[in-house]
């Protein structure tokens, strides 16, 4: 008990010491939607890892929540078909343009799309203890306090409810934007504190063990906790450049007239971190965390 108390104090200290200022999420919904094909690592997690853990074999109706749903393709075409007993799928994203696009491109009678910032308790409190399965893909790395975010998941689930999360721990992109903001060409334009854009897991080099201890401290039973090295290939430099631009937090700082030059440099700095395949195609190298937990 004494050890658990020390762990709780440590995690809560990290939460309270997080910066108060917020970085507005930037996603170019239109550009992102053109590349909205789930990476192989995500498909494997949904179709193999979760299936092996019996996620889709329940006999009761499921209320599923997908946090960070983006423009809706993963939600509607990959997550929804997995649940034969689905009652409702609540799909949330903090970016209004993403939800607008999801409603337009992927409407479904069982999907309830909504704009909601998961870091705000009031945005999700109406679903407390109603979500039987919680899913989030590449979203929790952006949470300013992951401890608070996981506690929020705990409160949304009823007893024996489960959550599956897939998010990055480390990526060369974050080293790249740190260096790019120090470039004299771009430094005058960058008005935000780039350190606040970096996931704590990347800066402090967290491993899966950090999360296992955190989740057990909150009260979860950890069913699966594994960090995986993923290498994703992009067909061309242009494809990778457009992807990086569509998700970069720095874009709102850049004048429209400088965007073409900025895109080239964003690719250049990230390429130096992540490299190419032997055939010359650019790659994205990411250490991701796969989590499956039960209340």
PDB file of C-alpha atoms in Angstrom:
ATOM      1  CA  UNK A   1       0.000   0.000   0.000  1.00  0.00           C
ATOM      2  CA  UNK A   2       2.838   2.367   0.828  1.00  0.00           C
ATOM      3  CA  UNK A   3       4.349   1.771  -2.632  1.00  0.00           C
ATOM      4  CA  UNK A   4       1.022   2.471  -4.359  1.00  0.00           C
ATOM      5  CA  UNK A   5       0.663   5.707  -2.401  1.00  0.00           C
ATOM      6  CA  UNK A   6       4.129   6.817  -3.524  1.00  0.00           C
ATOM      7  CA  UNK A   7       3.256   5.989  -7.126  1.00  0.00           C
ATOM      8  CA  UNK A   8       0.011   7.957  -6.898  1.00  0.00           C
ATOM      9  CA  UNK A   9       1.828  10.982  -5.530  1.00  0.00           C
ATOM     10  CA  UNK A  10       4.384  10.747  -8.331  1.00  0.00           C
ATOM     11  CA  UNK A  11       1.771  10.578 -11.095  1.00  0.00           C
ATOM     12  CA  UNK A  12      -0.357  13.338  -9.559  1.00  0.00           C
ATOM     13  CA  UNK A  13       2.720  15.544  -9.218  1.00  0.00           C
ATOM     14  CA  UNK A  14       3.409  15.077 -12.924  1.00  0.00           C
ATOM     15  CA  UNK A  15      -0.201  15.987 -13.638  1.00  0.00           C
ATOM     16  CA  UNK A  16      -0.178  19.136 -11.513  1.00  0.00           C
ATOM     17  CA  UNK A  17       3.144  20.307 -12.924  1.00  0.00           C
ATOM     18  CA  UNK A  18       1.866  20.180 -16.525  1.00  0.00           C
ATOM     19  CA  UNK A  19       1.721  23.581 -18.202  1.00  0.00           C
ATOM     20  CA  UNK A  20      -1.621  25.379 -18.016  1.00  0.00           C
ATOM     21  CA  UNK A  21      -1.401  26.885 -21.479  1.00  0.00           C
ATOM     22  CA  UNK A  22      -3.068  25.011 -24.321  1.00  0.00           C
ATOM     23  CA  UNK A  23      -1.822  24.354 -27.823  1.00  0.00           C
ATOM     24  CA  UNK A  24      -4.670  24.484 -30.304  1.00  0.00           C
ATOM     25  CA  UNK A  25      -4.761  21.256 -32.275  1.00  0.00           C
ATOM     26  CA  UNK A  26      -4.133  21.778 -35.950  1.00  0.00           C
ATOM     27  CA  UNK A  27      -5.374  19.271 -38.454  1.00  0.00           C
ATOM     28  CA  UNK A  28      -6.042  20.052 -42.081  1.00  0.00           C
ATOM     29  CA  UNK A  29      -9.178  17.935 -42.336  1.00  0.00           C
ATOM     30  CA  UNK A  30      -9.360  18.004 -46.123  1.00  0.00           C
ATOM     31  CA  UNK A  31      -5.707  17.066 -46.637  1.00  0.00           C
ATOM     32  CA  UNK A  32      -5.848  14.476 -43.884  1.00  0.00           C
ATOM     33  CA  UNK A  33      -8.976  12.838 -45.304  1.00  0.00           C
ATOM     34  CA  UNK A  34      -7.202  12.118 -48.601  1.00  0.00           C
ATOM     35  CA  UNK A  35      -4.674  10.005 -46.672  1.00  0.00           C
ATOM     36  CA  UNK A  36      -7.110   8.592 -44.133  1.00  0.00           C
ATOM     37  CA  UNK A  37      -6.122   4.973 -44.641  1.00  0.00           C
ATOM     38  CA  UNK A  38      -5.234   3.229 -41.360  1.00  0.00           C
ATOM     39  CA  UNK A  39      -1.624   2.123 -41.131  1.00  0.00           C
ATOM     40  CA  UNK A  40      -0.977  -1.619 -41.050  1.00  0.00           C
ATOM     41  CA  UNK A  41       0.019  -1.446 -37.378  1.00  0.00           C
ATOM     42  CA  UNK A  42      -3.387   0.010 -36.468  1.00  0.00           C
ATOM     43  CA  UNK A  43      -5.305  -2.567 -38.500  1.00  0.00           C
ATOM     44  CA  UNK A  44      -3.294  -5.362 -36.886  1.00  0.00           C
ATOM     45  CA  UNK A  45      -4.101  -3.996 -33.413  1.00  0.00           C
ATOM     46  CA  UNK A  46      -7.839  -3.788 -34.162  1.00  0.00           C
ATOM     47  CA  UNK A  47      -8.226  -7.036 -36.102  1.00  0.00           C
ATOM     48  CA  UNK A  48      -5.649  -9.327 -34.491  1.00  0.00           C
ATOM     49  CA  UNK A  49      -4.719  -8.155 -30.988  1.00  0.00           C
ATOM     50  CA  UNK A  50      -8.226  -7.175 -29.890  1.00  0.00           C
ATOM     51  CA  UNK A  51      -9.813 -10.177 -31.588  1.00  0.00           C
ATOM     52  CA  UNK A  52      -7.391 -12.516 -29.787  1.00  0.00           C
ATOM     53  CA  UNK A  53      -8.437 -10.894 -26.502  1.00  0.00           C
ATOM     54  CA  UNK A  54     -12.085 -11.655 -27.242  1.00  0.00           C
ATOM     55  CA  UNK A  55     -13.167  -8.075 -27.741  1.00  0.00           C
ATOM     56  CA  UNK A  56     -15.836  -8.792 -30.312  1.00  0.00           C
ATOM     57  CA  UNK A  57     -17.392 -11.955 -28.866  1.00  0.00           C
ATOM     58  CA  UNK A  58     -19.653 -10.407 -26.239  1.00  0.00           C
ATOM     59  CA  UNK A  59     -23.324 -11.360 -26.120  1.00  0.00           C
ATOM     60  CA  UNK A  60     -24.530  -8.022 -24.707  1.00  0.00           C
ATOM     61  CA  UNK A  61     -25.153  -4.850 -26.676  1.00  0.00           C
ATOM     62  CA  UNK A  62     -22.072  -2.639 -26.773  1.00  0.00           C
ATOM     63  CA  UNK A  63     -21.848   1.127 -26.387  1.00  0.00           C
ATOM     64  CA  UNK A  64     -18.491   1.986 -27.971  1.00  0.00           C
ATOM     65  CA  UNK A  65     -16.663   5.311 -27.757  1.00  0.00           C
ATOM     66  CA  UNK A  66     -13.965   6.274 -30.253  1.00  0.00           C
ATOM     67  CA  UNK A  67     -11.924   9.284 -29.104  1.00  0.00           C
ATOM     68  CA  UNK A  68      -9.938  11.115 -31.771  1.00  0.00           C
ATOM     69  CA  UNK A  69     -12.086   9.784 -34.608  1.00  0.00           C
ATOM     70  CA  UNK A  70     -10.784  12.257 -37.222  1.00  0.00           C
ATOM     71  CA  UNK A  71     -12.713  12.318 -40.512  1.00  0.00           C
ATOM     72  CA  UNK A  72     -14.490   9.071 -39.672  1.00  0.00           C
ATOM     73  CA  UNK A  73     -13.114   6.391 -41.957  1.00  0.00           C
ATOM     74  CA  UNK A  74     -11.467   4.317 -39.223  1.00  0.00           C
ATOM     75  CA  UNK A  75     -14.602   4.647 -37.092  1.00  0.00           C
ATOM     76  CA  UNK A  76     -17.120   3.636 -39.735  1.00  0.00           C
ATOM     77  CA  UNK A  77     -15.207   1.188 -41.905  1.00  0.00           C
ATOM     78  CA  UNK A  78     -12.890  -0.532 -39.431  1.00  0.00           C
ATOM     79  CA  UNK A  79     -14.232  -0.190 -35.879  1.00  0.00           C
ATOM     80  CA  UNK A  80     -17.993  -0.335 -36.385  1.00  0.00           C
ATOM     81  CA  UNK A  81     -18.030  -3.652 -38.357  1.00  0.00           C
ATOM     82  CA  UNK A  82     -16.135  -5.402 -35.543  1.00  0.00           C
ATOM     83  CA  UNK A  83     -19.085  -5.213 -33.137  1.00  0.00           C
ATOM     84  CA  UNK A  84     -21.992  -7.492 -34.135  1.00  0.00           C
ATOM     85  CA  UNK A  85     -23.948  -6.454 -31.018  1.00  0.00           C
ATOM     86  CA  UNK A  86     -23.385  -2.718 -31.391  1.00  0.00           C
ATOM     87  CA  UNK A  87     -26.011  -0.436 -29.858  1.00  0.00           C
ATOM     88  CA  UNK A  88     -24.251   2.875 -30.485  1.00  0.00           C
ATOM     89  CA  UNK A  89     -20.817   4.178 -31.444  1.00  0.00           C
ATOM     90  CA  UNK A  90     -19.956   7.595 -30.003  1.00  0.00           C
ATOM     91  CA  UNK A  91     -17.227   9.182 -32.136  1.00  0.00           C
ATOM     92  CA  UNK A  92     -15.522  12.258 -30.691  1.00  0.00           C
ATOM     93  CA  UNK A  93     -12.922  14.672 -31.999  1.00  0.00           C
ATOM     94  CA  UNK A  94     -11.746  18.051 -30.692  1.00  0.00           C
ATOM     95  CA  UNK A  95     -11.415  19.517 -34.198  1.00  0.00           C
ATOM     96  CA  UNK A  96     -14.779  20.732 -35.572  1.00  0.00           C
ATOM     97  CA  UNK A  97     -13.746  20.384 -39.232  1.00  0.00           C
ATOM     98  CA  UNK A  98     -12.980  16.698 -38.657  1.00  0.00           C
ATOM     99  CA  UNK A  99     -16.455  16.041 -37.274  1.00  0.00           C
ATOM    100  CA  UNK A 100     -18.066  18.016 -40.103  1.00  0.00           C
ATOM    101  CA  UNK A 101     -16.200  15.869 -42.614  1.00  0.00           C
ATOM    102  CA  UNK A 102     -17.016  12.626 -40.773  1.00  0.00           C
ATOM    103  CA  UNK A 103     -20.724  13.447 -40.768  1.00  0.00           C
ATOM    104  CA  UNK A 104     -20.565  14.233 -44.473  1.00  0.00           C
ATOM    105  CA  UNK A 105     -18.431  11.311 -45.667  1.00  0.00           C
ATOM    106  CA  UNK A 106     -19.285   8.514 -43.239  1.00  0.00           C
ATOM    107  CA  UNK A 107     -22.785   8.915 -41.784  1.00  0.00           C
ATOM    108  CA  UNK A 108     -24.335   5.884 -40.106  1.00  0.00           C
ATOM    109  CA  UNK A 109     -27.455   5.389 -38.036  1.00  0.00           C
ATOM    110  CA  UNK A 110     -25.450   3.829 -35.194  1.00  0.00           C
ATOM    111  CA  UNK A 111     -22.671   6.457 -35.137  1.00  0.00           C
ATOM    112  CA  UNK A 112     -23.092   9.606 -33.065  1.00  0.00           C
ATOM    113  CA  UNK A 113     -20.415  12.112 -34.118  1.00  0.00           C
ATOM    114  CA  UNK A 114     -19.683  14.995 -31.736  1.00  0.00           C
ATOM    115  CA  UNK A 115     -17.115  17.737 -31.228  1.00  0.00           C
ATOM    116  CA  UNK A 116     -15.621  17.216 -27.772  1.00  0.00           C
ATOM    117  CA  UNK A 117     -12.305  17.901 -26.084  1.00  0.00           C
ATOM    118  CA  UNK A 118     -11.578  14.771 -24.081  1.00  0.00           C
ATOM    119  CA  UNK A 119      -9.412  16.782 -21.698  1.00  0.00           C
ATOM    120  CA  UNK A 120     -12.540  18.598 -20.514  1.00  0.00           C
ATOM    121  CA  UNK A 121     -14.547  16.592 -17.954  1.00  0.00           C
ATOM    122  CA  UNK A 122     -17.765  18.407 -18.801  1.00  0.00           C
ATOM    123  CA  UNK A 123     -17.505  17.353 -22.459  1.00  0.00           C
ATOM    124  CA  UNK A 124     -17.909  13.637 -21.660  1.00  0.00           C
ATOM    125  CA  UNK A 125     -19.552  13.440 -18.237  1.00  0.00           C
ATOM    126  CA  UNK A 126     -22.955  12.599 -19.780  1.00  0.00           C
ATOM    127  CA  UNK A 127     -21.539   9.200 -20.786  1.00  0.00           C
ATOM    128  CA  UNK A 128     -20.116   8.189 -17.401  1.00  0.00           C
ATOM    129  CA  UNK A 129     -20.401   4.442 -16.747  1.00  0.00           C
ATOM    130  CA  UNK A 130     -22.240   3.972 -20.049  1.00  0.00           C
ATOM    131  CA  UNK A 131     -19.334   3.061 -22.358  1.00  0.00           C
ATOM    132  CA  UNK A 132     -18.726  -0.687 -22.475  1.00  0.00           C
ATOM    133  CA  UNK A 133     -15.796  -0.449 -24.921  1.00  0.00           C
ATOM    134  CA  UNK A 134     -13.499   2.569 -25.263  1.00  0.00           C
ATOM    135  CA  UNK A 135     -11.136   2.961 -28.240  1.00  0.00           C
ATOM    136  CA  UNK A 136      -8.602   5.646 -29.059  1.00  0.00           C
ATOM    137  CA  UNK A 137      -6.017   5.584 -31.837  1.00  0.00           C
ATOM    138  CA  UNK A 138      -3.146   8.090 -32.030  1.00  0.00           C
ATOM    139  CA  UNK A 139      -4.809  10.552 -29.698  1.00  0.00           C
ATOM    140  CA  UNK A 140      -3.589  10.040 -26.126  1.00  0.00           C
ATOM    141  CA  UNK A 141      -0.060  11.146 -27.002  1.00  0.00           C
ATOM    142  CA  UNK A 142      -1.551  14.656 -27.368  1.00  0.00           C
ATOM    143  CA  UNK A 143      -3.131  14.708 -23.904  1.00  0.00           C
ATOM    144  CA  UNK A 144      -1.467  17.251 -21.612  1.00  0.00           C
ATOM    145  CA  UNK A 145      -2.194  15.052 -18.597  1.00  0.00           C
ATOM    146  CA  UNK A 146      -2.390  11.412 -19.533  1.00  0.00           C
ATOM    147  CA  UNK A 147      -3.023  10.495 -15.913  1.00  0.00           C
ATOM    148  CA  UNK A 148      -6.198  12.600 -15.899  1.00  0.00           C
ATOM    149  CA  UNK A 149      -7.195  11.243 -19.316  1.00  0.00           C
ATOM    150  CA  UNK A 150      -6.917   7.640 -18.151  1.00  0.00           C
ATOM    151  CA  UNK A 151      -8.908   8.474 -15.012  1.00  0.00           C
ATOM    152  CA  UNK A 152     -11.592   9.913 -17.298  1.00  0.00           C
ATOM    153  CA  UNK A 153     -11.655   6.618 -19.217  1.00  0.00           C
ATOM    154  CA  UNK A 154     -12.046   4.774 -15.904  1.00  0.00           C
ATOM    155  CA  UNK A 155     -15.071   6.911 -15.023  1.00  0.00           C
ATOM    156  CA  UNK A 156     -16.711   6.334 -18.421  1.00  0.00           C
ATOM    157  CA  UNK A 157     -16.561   2.553 -18.086  1.00  0.00           C
ATOM    158  CA  UNK A 158     -18.906   0.407 -15.993  1.00  0.00           C
ATOM    159  CA  UNK A 159     -17.362  -2.422 -13.944  1.00  0.00           C
ATOM    160  CA  UNK A 160     -15.630  -4.881 -16.320  1.00  0.00           C
ATOM    161  CA  UNK A 161     -15.741  -2.349 -19.145  1.00  0.00           C
ATOM    162  CA  UNK A 162     -12.612  -2.355 -21.291  1.00  0.00           C
ATOM    163  CA  UNK A 163     -10.498   0.167 -23.172  1.00  0.00           C
ATOM    164  CA  UNK A 164      -8.078  -0.253 -26.077  1.00  0.00           C
ATOM    165  CA  UNK A 165      -5.584   2.486 -26.857  1.00  0.00           C
ATOM    166  CA  UNK A 166      -2.914   2.835 -29.503  1.00  0.00           C
ATOM    167  CA  UNK A 167      -0.680   5.910 -29.465  1.00  0.00           C
ATOM    168  CA  UNK A 168       2.885   6.949 -30.124  1.00  0.00           C
ATOM    169  CA  UNK A 169       5.583   7.130 -27.482  1.00  0.00           C
ATOM    170  CA  UNK A 170       8.465   8.402 -29.615  1.00  0.00           C
ATOM    171  CA  UNK A 171       8.820   9.745 -33.158  1.00  0.00           C
ATOM    172  CA  UNK A 172      11.585  11.572 -35.000  1.00  0.00           C
ATOM    173  CA  UNK A 173       9.028  14.168 -36.103  1.00  0.00           C
ATOM    174  CA  UNK A 174       9.178  15.742 -32.653  1.00  0.00           C
ATOM    175  CA  UNK A 175      12.956  16.073 -32.820  1.00  0.00           C
ATOM    176  CA  UNK A 176      12.476  17.596 -36.270  1.00  0.00           C
ATOM    177  CA  UNK A 177      10.049  20.342 -35.242  1.00  0.00           C
ATOM    178  CA  UNK A 178      12.261  21.236 -32.279  1.00  0.00           C
ATOM    179  CA  UNK A 179      15.164  21.811 -34.669  1.00  0.00           C
ATOM    180  CA  UNK A 180      13.002  23.515 -37.284  1.00  0.00           C
ATOM    181  CA  UNK A 181      11.776  26.149 -34.817  1.00  0.00           C
ATOM    182  CA  UNK A 182      15.388  27.077 -34.069  1.00  0.00           C
ATOM    183  CA  UNK A 183      16.131  27.616 -37.756  1.00  0.00           C
ATOM    184  CA  UNK A 184      16.637  31.388 -38.276  1.00  0.00           C
ATOM    185  CA  UNK A 185      14.340  31.197 -41.293  1.00  0.00           C
ATOM    186  CA  UNK A 186      11.362  30.028 -39.193  1.00  0.00           C
ATOM    187  CA  UNK A 187      12.099  31.127 -35.652  1.00  0.00           C
ATOM    188  CA  UNK A 188      10.530  34.611 -36.092  1.00  0.00           C
ATOM    189  CA  UNK A 189       7.215  33.060 -37.135  1.00  0.00           C
ATOM    190  CA  UNK A 190       6.868  30.459 -34.384  1.00  0.00           C
ATOM    191  CA  UNK A 191       4.851  32.165 -31.658  1.00  0.00           C
ATOM    192  CA  UNK A 192       4.019  29.076 -29.640  1.00  0.00           C
ATOM    193  CA  UNK A 193       6.189  27.204 -27.160  1.00  0.00           C
ATOM    194  CA  UNK A 194       7.197  24.142 -29.130  1.00  0.00           C
ATOM    195  CA  UNK A 195       8.006  22.235 -25.937  1.00  0.00           C
ATOM    196  CA  UNK A 196       4.269  22.145 -25.228  1.00  0.00           C
ATOM    197  CA  UNK A 197       3.740  20.310 -28.522  1.00  0.00           C
ATOM    198  CA  UNK A 198       5.990  17.428 -27.498  1.00  0.00           C
ATOM    199  CA  UNK A 199       4.461  14.376 -25.833  1.00  0.00           C
ATOM    200  CA  UNK A 200       5.857  13.827 -22.360  1.00  0.00           C
ATOM    201  CA  UNK A 201       6.520  10.221 -23.351  1.00  0.00           C
ATOM    202  CA  UNK A 202       8.842  11.401 -26.124  1.00  0.00           C
ATOM    203  CA  UNK A 203      10.698  13.926 -23.992  1.00  0.00           C
ATOM    204  CA  UNK A 204      11.118  11.623 -20.973  1.00  0.00           C
ATOM    205  CA  UNK A 205      11.562   8.434 -23.019  1.00  0.00           C
ATOM    206  CA  UNK A 206       8.753   6.558 -21.266  1.00  0.00           C
ATOM    207  CA  UNK A 207       8.466   2.817 -21.762  1.00  0.00           C
ATOM    208  CA  UNK A 208       5.475   0.503 -21.443  1.00  0.00           C
ATOM    209  CA  UNK A 209       6.356  -0.088 -17.780  1.00  0.00           C
ATOM    210  CA  UNK A 210       5.582   3.549 -16.943  1.00  0.00           C
ATOM    211  CA  UNK A 211       2.053   3.133 -18.268  1.00  0.00           C
ATOM    212  CA  UNK A 212       1.496  -0.245 -16.648  1.00  0.00           C
ATOM    213  CA  UNK A 213       2.288   1.242 -13.240  1.00  0.00           C
ATOM    214  CA  UNK A 214       0.144   4.324 -13.886  1.00  0.00           C
ATOM    215  CA  UNK A 215      -2.877   2.307 -14.996  1.00  0.00           C
ATOM    216  CA  UNK A 216      -2.678  -0.145 -12.121  1.00  0.00           C
ATOM    217  CA  UNK A 217      -2.467   2.799  -9.743  1.00  0.00           C
ATOM    218  CA  UNK A 218      -5.717   4.204 -11.174  1.00  0.00           C
ATOM    219  CA  UNK A 219      -7.387   0.827 -10.650  1.00  0.00           C
ATOM    220  CA  UNK A 220      -7.263  -0.848 -14.067  1.00  0.00           C
ATOM    221  CA  UNK A 221      -6.360  -4.452 -14.726  1.00  0.00           C
ATOM    222  CA  UNK A 222      -3.805  -4.389 -17.545  1.00  0.00           C
ATOM    223  CA  UNK A 223      -4.572  -7.089 -20.115  1.00  0.00           C
ATOM    224  CA  UNK A 224      -2.073  -6.051 -22.772  1.00  0.00           C
ATOM    225  CA  UNK A 225       0.711  -3.463 -22.610  1.00  0.00           C
ATOM    226  CA  UNK A 226       3.337  -3.556 -25.329  1.00  0.00           C
ATOM    227  CA  UNK A 227       5.534  -1.043 -27.083  1.00  0.00           C
ATOM    228  CA  UNK A 228       6.142  -1.747 -30.754  1.00  0.00           C
ATOM    229  CA  UNK A 229       8.569  -0.342 -33.313  1.00  0.00           C
ATOM    230  CA  UNK A 230       6.652   0.560 -36.467  1.00  0.00           C
ATOM    231  CA  UNK A 231       8.017   1.652 -39.838  1.00  0.00           C
ATOM    232  CA  UNK A 232       5.429   3.064 -42.234  1.00  0.00           C
ATOM    233  CA  UNK A 233       6.344   3.624 -45.873  1.00  0.00           C
ATOM    234  CA  UNK A 234       4.976   6.529 -47.890  1.00  0.00           C
ATOM    235  CA  UNK A 235       4.874   6.113 -51.695  1.00  0.00           C
ATOM    236  CA  UNK A 236       6.501   9.464 -52.433  1.00  0.00           C
ATOM    237  CA  UNK A 237       8.152  12.430 -50.747  1.00  0.00           C
ATOM    238  CA  UNK A 238       5.084  14.477 -51.645  1.00  0.00           C
ATOM    239  CA  UNK A 239       2.748  12.062 -49.844  1.00  0.00           C
ATOM    240  CA  UNK A 240       4.852  12.171 -46.691  1.00  0.00           C
ATOM    241  CA  UNK A 241       5.163  15.958 -46.907  1.00  0.00           C
ATOM    242  CA  UNK A 242       1.395  16.356 -47.189  1.00  0.00           C
ATOM    243  CA  UNK A 243       0.825  14.031 -44.243  1.00  0.00           C
ATOM    244  CA  UNK A 244       3.283  15.928 -42.040  1.00  0.00           C
ATOM    245  CA  UNK A 245       1.745  19.245 -43.024  1.00  0.00           C
ATOM    246  CA  UNK A 246      -1.784  17.996 -42.314  1.00  0.00           C
ATOM    247  CA  UNK A 247      -0.959  17.235 -38.664  1.00  0.00           C
ATOM    248  CA  UNK A 248       1.756  19.763 -37.764  1.00  0.00           C
ATOM    249  CA  UNK A 249       1.067  22.048 -34.817  1.00  0.00           C
ATOM    250  CA  UNK A 250       3.309  24.720 -36.357  1.00  0.00           C
ATOM    251  CA  UNK A 251       1.184  25.380 -39.451  1.00  0.00           C
ATOM    252  CA  UNK A 252      -1.054  28.101 -37.906  1.00  0.00           C
ATOM    253  CA  UNK A 253       2.086  30.181 -37.263  1.00  0.00           C
ATOM    254  CA  UNK A 254       3.189  30.244 -40.891  1.00  0.00           C
ATOM    255  CA  UNK A 255       1.998  32.955 -43.351  1.00  0.00           C
ATOM    256  CA  UNK A 256       0.222  31.615 -46.422  1.00  0.00           C
ATOM    257  CA  UNK A 257       2.932  32.958 -48.698  1.00  0.00           C
ATOM    258  CA  UNK A 258       5.542  30.870 -46.860  1.00  0.00           C
ATOM    259  CA  UNK A 259       3.611  27.594 -46.828  1.00  0.00           C
ATOM    260  CA  UNK A 260       5.312  25.919 -49.849  1.00  0.00           C
ATOM    261  CA  UNK A 261       8.772  26.650 -48.415  1.00  0.00           C
ATOM    262  CA  UNK A 262       7.711  25.557 -44.946  1.00  0.00           C
ATOM    263  CA  UNK A 263       6.370  22.242 -46.245  1.00  0.00           C
ATOM    264  CA  UNK A 264       9.712  21.515 -47.892  1.00  0.00           C
ATOM    265  CA  UNK A 265      11.654  22.256 -44.718  1.00  0.00           C
ATOM    266  CA  UNK A 266       9.232  20.287 -42.539  1.00  0.00           C
ATOM    267  CA  UNK A 267       9.841  17.279 -44.755  1.00  0.00           C
ATOM    268  CA  UNK A 268      13.599  17.907 -44.823  1.00  0.00           C
ATOM    269  CA  UNK A 269      13.991  18.024 -41.038  1.00  0.00           C
ATOM    270  CA  UNK A 270      11.730  15.001 -40.486  1.00  0.00           C
ATOM    271  CA  UNK A 271      13.408  13.000 -43.242  1.00  0.00           C
ATOM    272  CA  UNK A 272      16.785  13.540 -41.529  1.00  0.00           C
ATOM    273  CA  UNK A 273      15.316  11.897 -38.418  1.00  0.00           C
ATOM    274  CA  UNK A 274      13.405   9.027 -40.050  1.00  0.00           C
ATOM    275  CA  UNK A 275      15.240   8.261 -43.307  1.00  0.00           C
ATOM    276  CA  UNK A 276      14.291   6.147 -46.321  1.00  0.00           C
ATOM    277  CA  UNK A 277      13.856   2.547 -47.362  1.00  0.00           C
ATOM    278  CA  UNK A 278      16.451   0.894 -49.560  1.00  0.00           C
ATOM    279  CA  UNK A 279      14.231   1.677 -52.581  1.00  0.00           C
ATOM    280  CA  UNK A 280      14.337   5.393 -51.738  1.00  0.00           C
ATOM    281  CA  UNK A 281      10.786   5.782 -50.432  1.00  0.00           C
ATOM    282  CA  UNK A 282      10.431   7.875 -47.230  1.00  0.00           C
ATOM    283  CA  UNK A 283       9.489   6.196 -43.977  1.00  0.00           C
ATOM    284  CA  UNK A 284       7.917   7.220 -40.710  1.00  0.00           C
ATOM    285  CA  UNK A 285       9.546   5.514 -37.706  1.00  0.00           C
ATOM    286  CA  UNK A 286       7.413   5.416 -34.604  1.00  0.00           C
ATOM    287  CA  UNK A 287       7.525   3.662 -31.256  1.00  0.00           C
ATOM    288  CA  UNK A 288       3.888   3.027 -30.384  1.00  0.00           C
ATOM    289  CA  UNK A 289       2.169   1.725 -27.278  1.00  0.00           C
ATOM    290  CA  UNK A 290      -0.613  -0.839 -27.439  1.00  0.00           C
ATOM    291  CA  UNK A 291      -2.844  -0.959 -24.377  1.00  0.00           C
ATOM    292  CA  UNK A 292      -5.858  -3.055 -23.444  1.00  0.00           C
ATOM    293  CA  UNK A 293      -7.225  -2.475 -19.942  1.00  0.00           C
ATOM    294  CA  UNK A 294     -10.259  -3.473 -17.871  1.00  0.00           C
ATOM    295  CA  UNK A 295     -12.015  -1.640 -15.073  1.00  0.00           C
TER     296      UNK A 295
END
